[in-house]
Amino acid sequence: MTILVTGGAGFIGANFVLDWLAGSDEPVVNLDKLTYAGNPETLASLQGDKRHIFVQGDIGDAALVTRLLAEHQPRAVLNFAAESHVDRSIHGPGDFIETNIMGTFRLLESVRGFWMGLADAPKADFRFLHVSTDEVYGSLSKDDPAFAETNRYEPNSPYSASKAASDHLVRAWHHTYGLPVLTTNCSNNYGPFHFPEKLIPLMIVNALAGKPLPVYGDGMQIRDWLYVKDHCSAIRTVLKGGRLGETYNVGGWNEKPNIEIVQTVCKLLDELRPKADGSSYASQITYVTDRPGHDRRYAIDARKLEKELGWKPAETFDTGIRKTVAWYLANPEWVAHVQSGAYRDWVQKQYAGDAQ
Ligand code: NAD
Ligand code: TYD
């Protein structure tokens, strides 16, 4: 048996592939376009491992995907591939529409063609698991209950709107064509191999480089944070036992304002890599112009996944963030290699006008 993972050179997809092959001998076909966010170095430990078949390509390339499906006969397709950064979606939504909506549509069609041709038993066992986000539910105010699977979709950014559209396509391919789909909607992830354009790795990398730590607006926007390996275990759980056509919210029960996240990162760095002059990394915190349309609060009610499938996160925020900071300190080479070309251009464009 084999699984096909898309976007497996990105942050969550690569963590998923590494964890999967650490716990199972079932091969993984990894289809990734290698955009700026795809980093083959993250998968370096799998070099020469015959269980990992890496293919550079686009989920929207029907001929390629159809060939891969026919050749490898996977029992499941897990779709991690996406454009994933909200700020980039504000500067240029085109790629988000192309990959997240059109790409998912074309992938669904290729997978449907393959699935329809399967014999009864593999057809019944086949799964298409779509990895999505809590951002499709929009923004909560302070006292609103956390997002449940029954909340209506109210996406506010081009990123979340494109993910919402892809979730609707996945749902429709189940209801109309019977494709055996599962969807997960997860909160903000953090952990090893996270591209330093996102809040937590950006803060670690900037702090160590002596640069400002840019906090948007008043820093009181709230996110729920989940250690990436817990997200991976949730996806394995849903793949194994999830009810067809259902969506499952995944979260860490860890709501925190951004400024508190940044202060925690600074405290850990003060402890693990104290500055020569004895000052705290927190002195580098700089409030910058807010993100347009910035969602105020996300919170996830993950009780359905816990009740139906017994999944719970293994890490608390305290244990997960300590592991994360320690990982970045232990892997300066990975960080240095990521900080080239596209990444530097992006940082310049995003923070133009703010002190760097
Ligand atoms: P990422 O940006 O780090 O990685 C995305 C990967 O997809 C990259 O390797 C990129 O090369 C690849 N890719 C992009 N377009 C492609 C295409 N057209 N064809 C094939 N590959 C393509 O993203 P991530 O943070 O790992 O997120 C993975 C998935 O999880 C996304 O669908 C995202 O919406 C979802 N998600 C992310 C978070 C989070 O906090 N990062 C939370 C919930 C859900
Ligand atoms: P991010 O990691 O981009 O994830 P998302 O927008 O998908 O939640 O951002 C997390 C939060 O941190 C979000 O509220 C925006 C904020 N943020 C900053 O304050 N400064 C930054 O430099 C970045 C990248 C994000």
Coordinates of C-alpha atoms and ligand atoms in Angstrom, one line a residue:
M1 CA 0.0 0.0 0.0
T2 CA 1.0 3.6 -0.7
I3 CA -0.2 7.1 0.2
L4 CA 0.1 10.2 -2.0
V5 CA 0.9 13.4 -0.2
T6 CA 0.7 16.8 -1.9
G7 CA 2.7 19.7 -0.6
G8 CA 5.0 17.4 1.3
A9 CA 8.0 19.8 1.1
G10 CA 6.2 22.5 3.0
F11 CA 6.0 23.0 6.8
I12 CA 3.2 20.7 7.8
G13 CA 3.4 18.3 4.8
A14 CA 7.1 17.6 5.4
N15 CA 6.6 17.1 9.2
F16 CA 3.7 14.7 8.2
V17 CA 5.9 12.7 5.8
L18 CA 8.8 12.5 8.3
D19 CA 6.5 11.3 11.1
W20 CA 4.7 8.9 8.8
L21 CA 7.9 7.2 7.7
A22 CA 9.2 7.2 11.3
G23 CA 6.1 5.1 12.3
S24 CA 5.3 3.0 9.2
D25 CA 6.9 1.4 6.3
E26 CA 4.1 2.3 3.9
P27 CA 5.7 4.3 1.1
V28 CA 4.8 8.0 0.4
V29 CA 4.6 9.6 -3.0
N30 CA 5.3 13.2 -2.3
L31 CA 4.1 15.6 -5.0
D32 CA 5.2 19.2 -4.5
K33 CA 5.7 22.1 -6.8
L34 CA 8.5 23.6 -4.8
T35 CA 7.3 27.1 -4.6
Y36 CA 9.2 29.5 -2.3
A37 CA 7.7 27.6 0.6
G38 CA 8.7 24.1 -0.5
N39 CA 12.1 23.1 0.9
P40 CA 13.7 19.8 -0.1
E41 CA 16.3 20.3 2.6
T42 CA 13.6 19.6 5.2
L43 CA 13.4 16.1 3.7
A44 CA 17.2 15.6 3.6
S45 CA 17.1 12.8 6.2
L46 CA 15.0 10.7 3.7
Q47 CA 17.7 10.8 1.0
G48 CA 18.2 7.3 -0.4
D49 CA 15.1 6.0 1.5
K50 CA 13.1 4.0 -1.1
R51 CA 9.9 4.5 0.8
H52 CA 9.9 8.2 -0.1
I53 CA 9.3 9.0 -3.8
F54 CA 9.6 12.8 -4.4
V55 CA 8.0 14.2 -7.5
Q56 CA 8.3 17.9 -8.4
G57 CA 5.0 19.0 -9.9
D58 CA 1.7 20.8 -9.7
I59 CA -1.5 19.4 -8.2
G60 CA -3.2 21.1 -11.1
D61 CA -1.2 19.1 -13.7
A62 CA -3.9 16.5 -14.5
A63 CA -1.6 14.4 -16.8
L64 CA 1.1 14.2 -14.2
V65 CA -1.3 13.4 -11.3
T66 CA -3.2 10.8 -13.4
R67 CA 0.1 9.1 -14.3
L68 CA 1.2 9.1 -10.6
L69 CA -2.1 7.6 -9.4
A70 CA -2.0 4.9 -12.1
E71 CA 1.6 4.1 -11.4
H72 CA 1.5 4.0 -7.6
Q73 CA -2.2 3.0 -6.9
P74 CA -2.3 4.9 -3.6
R75 CA -5.0 3.9 -1.0
A76 CA -5.2 7.6 0.0
V77 CA -4.4 11.1 -1.2
L78 CA -3.7 13.7 1.4
N79 CA -3.8 17.3 0.1
F80 CA -1.5 19.7 2.0
A81 CA -0.5 21.7 -1.1
A82 CA -1.6 25.3 -0.9
E83 CA -0.4 28.9 -0.8
S84 CA -0.6 29.4 2.9
H85 CA 0.5 32.9 4.0
V86 CA -2.2 35.5 4.7
D87 CA 0.1 38.5 4.1
R88 CA 1.2 37.2 0.7
S89 CA -2.5 36.7 -0.2
I90 CA -3.1 40.4 0.5
H91 CA -0.2 41.5 -1.7
G92 CA -1.1 39.0 -4.5
P93 CA -4.1 36.8 -4.4
G94 CA -3.7 35.3 -7.8
D95 CA -1.5 32.3 -6.8
F96 CA -4.0 31.5 -4.0
I97 CA -6.9 31.4 -6.4
E98 CA -4.8 29.3 -8.9
T99 CA -3.5 26.7 -6.4
N100 CA -6.0 26.6 -3.6
I101 CA -9.1 26.7 -5.8
M102 CA -8.2 25.7 -9.4
G103 CA -5.5 23.3 -8.2
T104 CA -7.8 21.6 -5.7
F105 CA -10.5 21.3 -8.4
R106 CA -8.1 19.7 -10.9
L107 CA -6.7 17.4 -8.2
L108 CA -10.2 16.3 -7.3
E109 CA -11.0 15.6 -10.9
S110 CA -7.8 13.5 -11.4
V111 CA -8.5 11.6 -8.2
R112 CA -12.1 11.0 -9.1
G113 CA -11.1 9.6 -12.4
F114 CA -8.7 7.2 -10.7
W115 CA -11.1 6.3 -7.9
M116 CA -13.9 5.5 -10.4
G117 CA -11.7 2.9 -12.1
L118 CA -10.9 1.0 -8.9
A119 CA -12.2 -2.4 -8.1
D120 CA -14.9 -2.6 -5.4
A121 CA -12.6 -3.3 -2.4
P122 CA -9.9 -0.6 -3.0
K123 CA -12.7 1.8 -4.1
A124 CA -14.4 1.4 -0.8
D125 CA -11.2 1.8 1.2
F126 CA -9.9 4.8 -0.7
R127 CA -9.7 8.2 1.0
F128 CA -9.1 11.8 -0.1
L129 CA -8.1 13.9 3.0
H130 CA -8.1 17.6 2.5
V131 CA -6.1 19.7 5.0
S132 CA -7.7 23.0 5.7
T133 CA -7.7 25.8 8.3
D134 CA -9.9 27.3 11.0
E135 CA -9.6 30.7 9.2
V136 CA -12.5 29.7 6.9
Y137 CA -14.8 30.4 9.9
G138 CA -13.8 34.1 10.0
S139 CA -13.2 36.1 13.1
L140 CA -14.6 35.8 16.7
S141 CA -15.1 38.4 19.3
K142 CA -13.8 38.0 22.8
D143 CA -16.8 36.2 24.3
D144 CA -17.9 34.1 21.3
P145 CA -17.8 30.4 21.7
A146 CA -14.9 28.6 19.8
F147 CA -15.5 27.5 16.2
A148 CA -17.5 24.3 15.9
E149 CA -17.8 22.3 12.7
T150 CA -21.3 23.7 12.3
N151 CA -20.2 27.3 12.2
R152 CA -21.0 29.1 9.0
Y153 CA -18.1 29.9 6.7
E154 CA -17.2 33.6 6.9
P155 CA -13.6 33.9 5.4
N156 CA -12.1 37.4 5.5
S157 CA -8.8 37.2 3.7
P158 CA -8.0 36.1 0.1
Y159 CA -6.1 33.1 1.7
S160 CA -9.1 32.0 3.9
A161 CA -11.6 32.6 1.0
S162 CA -9.5 30.4 -1.3
K163 CA -9.3 27.7 1.4
A164 CA -13.1 28.0 2.0
A165 CA -13.7 27.6 -1.7
S166 CA -11.5 24.5 -1.8
D167 CA -13.4 23.0 1.2
H168 CA -16.7 23.5 -0.6
L169 CA -15.3 21.8 -3.7
V170 CA -14.2 18.8 -1.6
R171 CA -17.6 18.6 0.0
A172 CA -19.4 18.8 -3.3
W173 CA -17.2 16.1 -4.8
H174 CA -18.4 13.8 -2.0
H175 CA -22.1 14.7 -2.2
T176 CA -22.3 14.7 -6.0
Y177 CA -19.9 12.0 -7.1
G178 CA -19.5 10.0 -3.9
L179 CA -15.8 10.6 -3.6
P180 CA -14.8 9.4 -0.1
V181 CA -13.5 12.6 1.4
L182 CA -12.4 13.8 4.8
T183 CA -11.6 17.4 5.7
T184 CA -9.7 18.8 8.7
N185 CA -9.8 22.4 9.8
C186 CA -6.8 23.2 12.0
S187 CA -5.7 26.2 14.0
N188 CA -2.2 27.9 13.8
N189 CA 0.6 25.4 13.7
Y190 CA 4.2 25.9 15.0
G191 CA 7.2 23.7 15.3
P192 CA 10.4 22.6 13.4
F193 CA 10.8 23.5 9.7
H194 CA 8.4 26.4 9.8
F195 CA 9.2 29.0 7.1
P196 CA 10.3 32.3 8.8
E197 CA 7.7 34.4 7.3
K198 CA 5.1 33.2 9.9
L199 CA 4.9 34.7 13.3
I200 CA 6.8 32.3 15.6
P201 CA 9.8 31.4 13.4
L202 CA 10.1 35.0 12.2
M203 CA 10.4 36.2 15.8
I204 CA 13.1 33.6 16.6
V205 CA 15.1 34.3 13.5
N206 CA 14.9 38.1 13.8
A207 CA 15.6 38.0 17.6
L208 CA 18.8 36.1 17.0
A209 CA 19.8 38.4 14.1
G210 CA 19.4 41.5 16.4
K211 CA 16.5 42.8 14.2
P212 CA 13.2 44.3 15.3
L213 CA 10.4 41.9 16.2
P214 CA 7.4 43.3 14.2
V215 CA 4.1 43.0 16.0
Y216 CA 1.1 44.0 14.0
G217 CA -1.3 46.6 15.5
D218 CA -1.8 46.3 19.2
G219 CA -0.6 42.6 19.3
M220 CA -3.8 41.6 21.0
Q221 CA -5.1 39.4 18.2
I222 CA -5.7 35.9 19.5
R223 CA -4.9 32.6 17.8
D224 CA -5.1 29.0 18.9
W225 CA -1.7 27.3 18.6
L226 CA -1.0 23.6 17.9
Y227 CA 2.4 21.9 17.8
V228 CA 2.8 20.6 14.2
K229 CA 3.4 17.0 15.3
D230 CA 0.0 17.0 17.1
H231 CA -1.6 18.2 13.8
C232 CA 0.1 15.3 12.0
S233 CA -1.2 12.8 14.6
A234 CA -4.7 14.3 14.2
I235 CA -4.5 13.8 10.4
R236 CA -3.4 10.2 10.8
T237 CA -6.3 9.7 13.2
V238 CA -8.9 11.2 10.8
L239 CA -7.5 9.2 7.9
K240 CA -7.9 6.0 9.9
G241 CA -11.3 6.5 11.5
G242 CA -13.0 9.6 10.2
R243 CA -16.5 9.3 8.9
L244 CA -16.8 9.9 5.1
G245 CA -17.8 13.4 4.1
E246 CA -17.3 14.8 7.6
T247 CA -15.1 17.7 8.7
Y248 CA -13.1 17.7 11.9
N249 CA -11.8 20.7 13.7
V250 CA -8.3 20.3 15.1
G251 CA -6.9 22.6 17.8
G252 CA -4.6 22.9 20.8
W253 CA -6.9 24.5 23.4
N254 CA -4.2 27.1 23.5
E255 CA -5.7 30.6 22.8
K256 CA -3.1 33.3 23.2
P257 CA -2.6 36.9 22.1
N258 CA 0.2 37.5 19.7
I259 CA 2.2 39.7 22.0
E260 CA 2.2 36.9 24.7
I261 CA 3.6 34.5 22.1
V262 CA 6.4 37.0 21.2
Q263 CA 7.2 37.6 24.8
T264 CA 7.3 33.8 25.5
V265 CA 9.7 33.3 22.6
C266 CA 11.9 36.2 24.0
K267 CA 12.0 34.6 27.5
L268 CA 13.0 31.2 26.1
L269 CA 15.8 32.8 24.0
D270 CA 16.9 34.8 27.1
E271 CA 17.2 31.5 28.9
L272 CA 18.7 29.4 26.1
R273 CA 20.9 31.9 24.2
P274 CA 21.3 35.0 26.5
K275 CA 22.5 38.1 24.8
A276 CA 26.1 39.2 25.5
D277 CA 25.0 42.6 26.9
G278 CA 22.5 41.0 29.3
S279 CA 19.5 42.7 27.8
S280 CA 16.3 40.8 26.9
Y281 CA 15.3 40.0 23.4
A282 CA 12.0 41.6 24.3
S283 CA 13.7 45.0 23.9
Q284 CA 13.6 44.3 20.1
I285 CA 9.7 44.2 20.0
T286 CA 8.5 46.8 17.6
Y287 CA 4.8 47.6 16.9
V288 CA 4.2 48.0 13.2
T289 CA 1.3 48.8 10.9
D290 CA -1.6 46.3 11.2
R291 CA -2.5 43.8 8.6
P292 CA -5.5 45.0 6.5
G293 CA -8.7 43.1 7.5
H294 CA -6.8 41.4 10.4
D295 CA -9.0 38.7 12.0
R296 CA -9.2 39.5 15.8
R297 CA -9.6 36.0 17.3
Y298 CA -9.6 32.3 16.3
A299 CA -10.5 29.6 18.7
I300 CA -11.2 25.9 18.0
D301 CA -13.6 23.6 19.6
A302 CA -12.0 20.2 18.9
R303 CA -14.4 18.1 20.9
K304 CA -15.9 16.2 17.9
L305 CA -12.5 14.8 17.1
E306 CA -11.9 13.9 20.7
K307 CA -15.3 12.3 21.2
E308 CA -15.5 10.4 17.9
L309 CA -11.9 9.4 17.4
G310 CA -10.2 9.9 20.8
W311 CA -7.6 12.4 19.6
K312 CA -6.0 14.9 22.0
P313 CA -2.8 17.0 21.5
A314 CA 0.2 15.5 23.3
E315 CA 2.0 18.9 23.7
T316 CA 1.0 21.8 25.8
F317 CA 2.1 25.2 24.5
D318 CA 4.8 25.4 27.1
T319 CA 6.4 22.1 26.0
G320 CA 5.8 22.7 22.3
I321 CA 7.3 26.2 22.2
R322 CA 10.3 25.1 24.2
K323 CA 11.0 22.3 21.7
T324 CA 10.5 24.7 18.8
V325 CA 12.9 27.4 20.0
A326 CA 15.5 24.7 20.9
W327 CA 15.1 23.2 17.3
Y328 CA 15.8 26.6 15.7
L329 CA 18.8 27.1 17.9
A330 CA 20.1 23.6 17.0
N331 CA 19.5 24.1 13.2
P332 CA 21.1 27.4 12.1
E333 CA 22.1 25.8 8.8
W334 CA 18.5 25.1 7.8
V335 CA 17.5 28.6 8.7
A336 CA 20.5 30.2 6.8
H337 CA 19.6 28.3 3.7
V338 CA 16.0 29.3 3.8
Q339 CA 17.0 32.9 4.2
S340 CA 18.0 33.4 0.6
G341 CA 16.5 34.9 -2.5
A342 CA 12.7 34.9 -2.4
Y343 CA 12.6 35.0 1.3
R344 CA 14.7 38.2 1.6
D345 CA 12.8 39.9 -1.2
W346 CA 9.6 39.1 0.5
V347 CA 10.6 40.5 3.9
Q348 CA 11.7 43.7 2.2
K349 CA 8.3 44.1 0.4
Q350 CA 6.2 43.2 3.4
Y351 CA 7.9 45.5 6.0
A352 CA 8.8 48.4 3.7
G353 CA 8.1 51.6 5.6
D354 CA 8.6 50.0 9.0
A355 CA 11.9 50.1 10.8
Q356 CA 14.0 46.9 10.2
Ligands
NAD1 P1 3.5 25.8 3.4 O1 3.3 27.1 2.6 O2 4.7 25.7 4.3 O3 3.7 24.6 2.3 C1 2.9 24.5 1.2 C2 3.6 23.5 0.2 O4 2.8 23.3 -0.9 C3 4.9 23.9 -0.3 O5 5.9 22.9 -0.2 C4 4.7 24.3 -1.7 O6 5.8 24.1 -2.6 C5 3.6 23.3 -2.1 N1 2.7 23.8 -3.2 C6 2.2 25.1 -3.3 N2 1.5 25.1 -4.5 C7 1.5 23.9 -5.0 C8 0.9 23.3 -6.2 N3 0.2 24.0 -7.0 N4 1.2 22.0 -6.5 C9 2.0 21.2 -5.6 N5 2.5 21.7 -4.5 C10 2.3 23.0 -4.2 O7 2.1 25.5 4.1 P2 1.9 24.7 5.4 O8 1.9 25.7 6.5 O9 2.7 23.5 5.5 O10 0.3 24.3 5.2 C11 0.0 23.1 4.6 C12 -1.5 23.0 4.5 O11 -2.1 23.1 5.8 C13 -2.2 24.1 3.7 O12 -3.2 23.6 3.0 C14 -2.7 25.1 4.8 O13 -3.8 25.8 4.3 C15 -3.1 24.2 5.9 N6 -3.0 24.7 7.2 C16 -1.9 25.4 7.7 C17 -1.8 25.9 9.0 C18 -0.6 26.6 9.5 O14 -0.6 27.1 10.6 N7 0.5 26.6 8.8 C19 -2.9 25.7 9.8 C20 -4.0 25.0 9.3 C21 -4.1 24.5 8.1
TYD2 P1 0.8 34.2 10.8 O1 1.9 33.3 11.4 O2 1.0 34.9 9.5 O3 -0.5 33.2 10.7 P2 -2.1 33.6 10.4 O4 -2.1 35.0 9.8 O5 -2.4 32.5 9.4 O6 -2.8 33.5 11.7 O7 0.4 35.2 11.9 C1 -0.1 34.9 13.2 C2 -0.5 36.1 13.9 O8 0.7 36.9 14.1 C3 -1.5 36.9 13.1 O9 -2.4 37.5 14.0 C4 -0.6 38.0 12.5 C5 0.5 38.2 13.5 N1 1.8 38.6 13.0 C6 2.5 39.7 13.5 O10 2.0 40.4 14.5 N2 3.7 40.0 13.0 C7 4.3 39.4 12.0 O11 5.4 39.7 11.5 C8 3.6 38.2 11.4 C9 4.2 37.4 10.3 C10 2.4 37.9 12.0

